Amino acid sequence: IEGIVVVEFTVEVDGSIQQAKVIKKMGYGLDEVALKTVQMMPKWETGRQGDLATPVKVKLPIDFFLL
């Protein structure tokens, strides 16, 4: 089973990940693994517009493949 799952989420002003959801599914349980992986990530660097921290929407492709 190989392919790409795309997860969309928002990086809030404190760097936390919120509103994570799978927008391109693969099935076989990989969607749930990708979503859980994103939700377990440490805080990200916050987005900036000028000097102000601002929420940023991110689409992250996660590639699954066999070695």
PDB file of C-alpha atoms in Angstrom:
ATOM      1  CA  ILE A   1       0.000   0.000   0.000  1.00  0.00           C
ATOM      2  CA  GLU A   2       1.600   3.233  -1.179  1.00  0.00           C
ATOM      3  CA  GLY A   3       0.376   6.763  -1.768  1.00  0.00           C
ATOM      4  CA  ILE A   4      -0.088  10.256  -0.391  1.00  0.00           C
ATOM      5  CA  VAL A   5      -2.481  11.463   2.308  1.00  0.00           C
ATOM      6  CA  VAL A   6      -2.958  15.241   2.550  1.00  0.00           C
ATOM      7  CA  VAL A   7      -3.766  16.739   5.952  1.00  0.00           C
ATOM      8  CA  GLU A   8      -4.949  20.335   6.344  1.00  0.00           C
ATOM      9  CA  PHE A   9      -4.623  22.184   9.655  1.00  0.00           C
ATOM     10  CA  THR A  10      -4.237  25.633  11.179  1.00  0.00           C
ATOM     11  CA  VAL A  11      -1.133  26.759  13.055  1.00  0.00           C
ATOM     12  CA  GLU A  12      -2.461  29.143  15.704  1.00  0.00           C
ATOM     13  CA  VAL A  13      -0.659  32.209  17.077  1.00  0.00           C
ATOM     14  CA  ASP A  14       0.773  30.133  19.946  1.00  0.00           C
ATOM     15  CA  GLY A  15       2.156  27.525  17.485  1.00  0.00           C
ATOM     16  CA  SER A  16      -0.393  24.840  18.338  1.00  0.00           C
ATOM     17  CA  ILE A  17      -2.064  22.746  15.642  1.00  0.00           C
ATOM     18  CA  GLN A  18      -5.858  23.045  15.457  1.00  0.00           C
ATOM     19  CA  GLN A  19      -8.673  21.912  13.134  1.00  0.00           C
ATOM     20  CA  ALA A  20      -6.657  19.080  11.553  1.00  0.00           C
ATOM     21  CA  LYS A  21      -8.535  17.099   8.918  1.00  0.00           C
ATOM     22  CA  VAL A  22      -7.700  14.757   6.044  1.00  0.00           C
ATOM     23  CA  ILE A  23      -8.520  16.323   2.670  1.00  0.00           C
ATOM     24  CA  LYS A  24      -7.067  13.614   0.392  1.00  0.00           C
ATOM     25  CA  LYS A  25      -7.753  10.108   1.637  1.00  0.00           C
ATOM     26  CA  MET A  26      -6.082   6.788   0.869  1.00  0.00           C
ATOM     27  CA  GLY A  27      -7.893   4.360   3.123  1.00  0.00           C
ATOM     28  CA  TYR A  28      -6.381   1.190   4.635  1.00  0.00           C
ATOM     29  CA  GLY A  29      -6.045   2.999   7.986  1.00  0.00           C
ATOM     30  CA  LEU A  30      -3.418   5.405   6.619  1.00  0.00           C
ATOM     31  CA  ASP A  31      -5.744   8.416   6.915  1.00  0.00           C
ATOM     32  CA  GLU A  32      -6.048   7.893  10.662  1.00  0.00           C
ATOM     33  CA  VAL A  33      -2.280   7.395  11.049  1.00  0.00           C
ATOM     34  CA  ALA A  34      -1.522  10.618   9.146  1.00  0.00           C
ATOM     35  CA  LEU A  35      -4.051  12.610  11.191  1.00  0.00           C
ATOM     36  CA  LYS A  36      -2.742  11.234  14.502  1.00  0.00           C
ATOM     37  CA  THR A  37       0.842  12.005  13.463  1.00  0.00           C
ATOM     38  CA  VAL A  38      -0.036  15.638  12.725  1.00  0.00           C
ATOM     39  CA  GLN A  39      -1.941  15.992  15.996  1.00  0.00           C
ATOM     40  CA  MET A  40       1.077  14.669  17.954  1.00  0.00           C
ATOM     41  CA  MET A  41       3.555  17.166  16.426  1.00  0.00           C
ATOM     42  CA  PRO A  42       5.244  19.664  18.732  1.00  0.00           C
ATOM     43  CA  LYS A  43       4.338  23.342  18.419  1.00  0.00           C
ATOM     44  CA  TRP A  44       5.247  24.996  15.111  1.00  0.00           C
ATOM     45  CA  GLU A  45       6.815  28.394  14.546  1.00  0.00           C
ATOM     46  CA  THR A  46       3.919  30.824  14.297  1.00  0.00           C
ATOM     47  CA  GLY A  47       3.139  32.768  11.137  1.00  0.00           C
ATOM     48  CA  ARG A  48       3.871  36.492  11.077  1.00  0.00           C
ATOM     49  CA  GLN A  49       2.374  39.402   9.209  1.00  0.00           C
ATOM     50  CA  GLY A  50       4.576  42.362   9.971  1.00  0.00           C
ATOM     51  CA  ASP A  51       5.209  42.186  13.721  1.00  0.00           C
ATOM     52  CA  LEU A  52       1.968  40.385  14.568  1.00  0.00           C
ATOM     53  CA  ALA A  53       1.587  36.629  15.011  1.00  0.00           C
ATOM     54  CA  THR A  54      -1.191  35.303  12.799  1.00  0.00           C
ATOM     55  CA  PRO A  55      -2.877  31.921  12.267  1.00  0.00           C
ATOM     56  CA  VAL A  56      -1.765  30.080   9.117  1.00  0.00           C
ATOM     57  CA  LYS A  57      -3.567  27.300   7.233  1.00  0.00           C
ATOM     58  CA  VAL A  58      -1.225  24.500   6.099  1.00  0.00           C
ATOM     59  CA  LYS A  59      -1.709  21.578   3.704  1.00  0.00           C
ATOM     60  CA  LEU A  60       0.819  18.844   4.460  1.00  0.00           C
ATOM     61  CA  PRO A  61       1.233  15.855   2.113  1.00  0.00           C
ATOM     62  CA  ILE A  62       2.359  12.692   3.897  1.00  0.00           C
ATOM     63  CA  ASP A  63       3.854  10.060   1.616  1.00  0.00           C
ATOM     64  CA  PHE A  64       3.512   6.376   2.528  1.00  0.00           C
ATOM     65  CA  PHE A  65       5.703   3.850   0.714  1.00  0.00           C
ATOM     66  CA  LEU A  66       7.278   0.458   1.217  1.00  0.00           C
ATOM     67  CA  LEU A  67      11.044   0.070   1.285  1.00  0.00           C
TER      68      LEU A  67
END
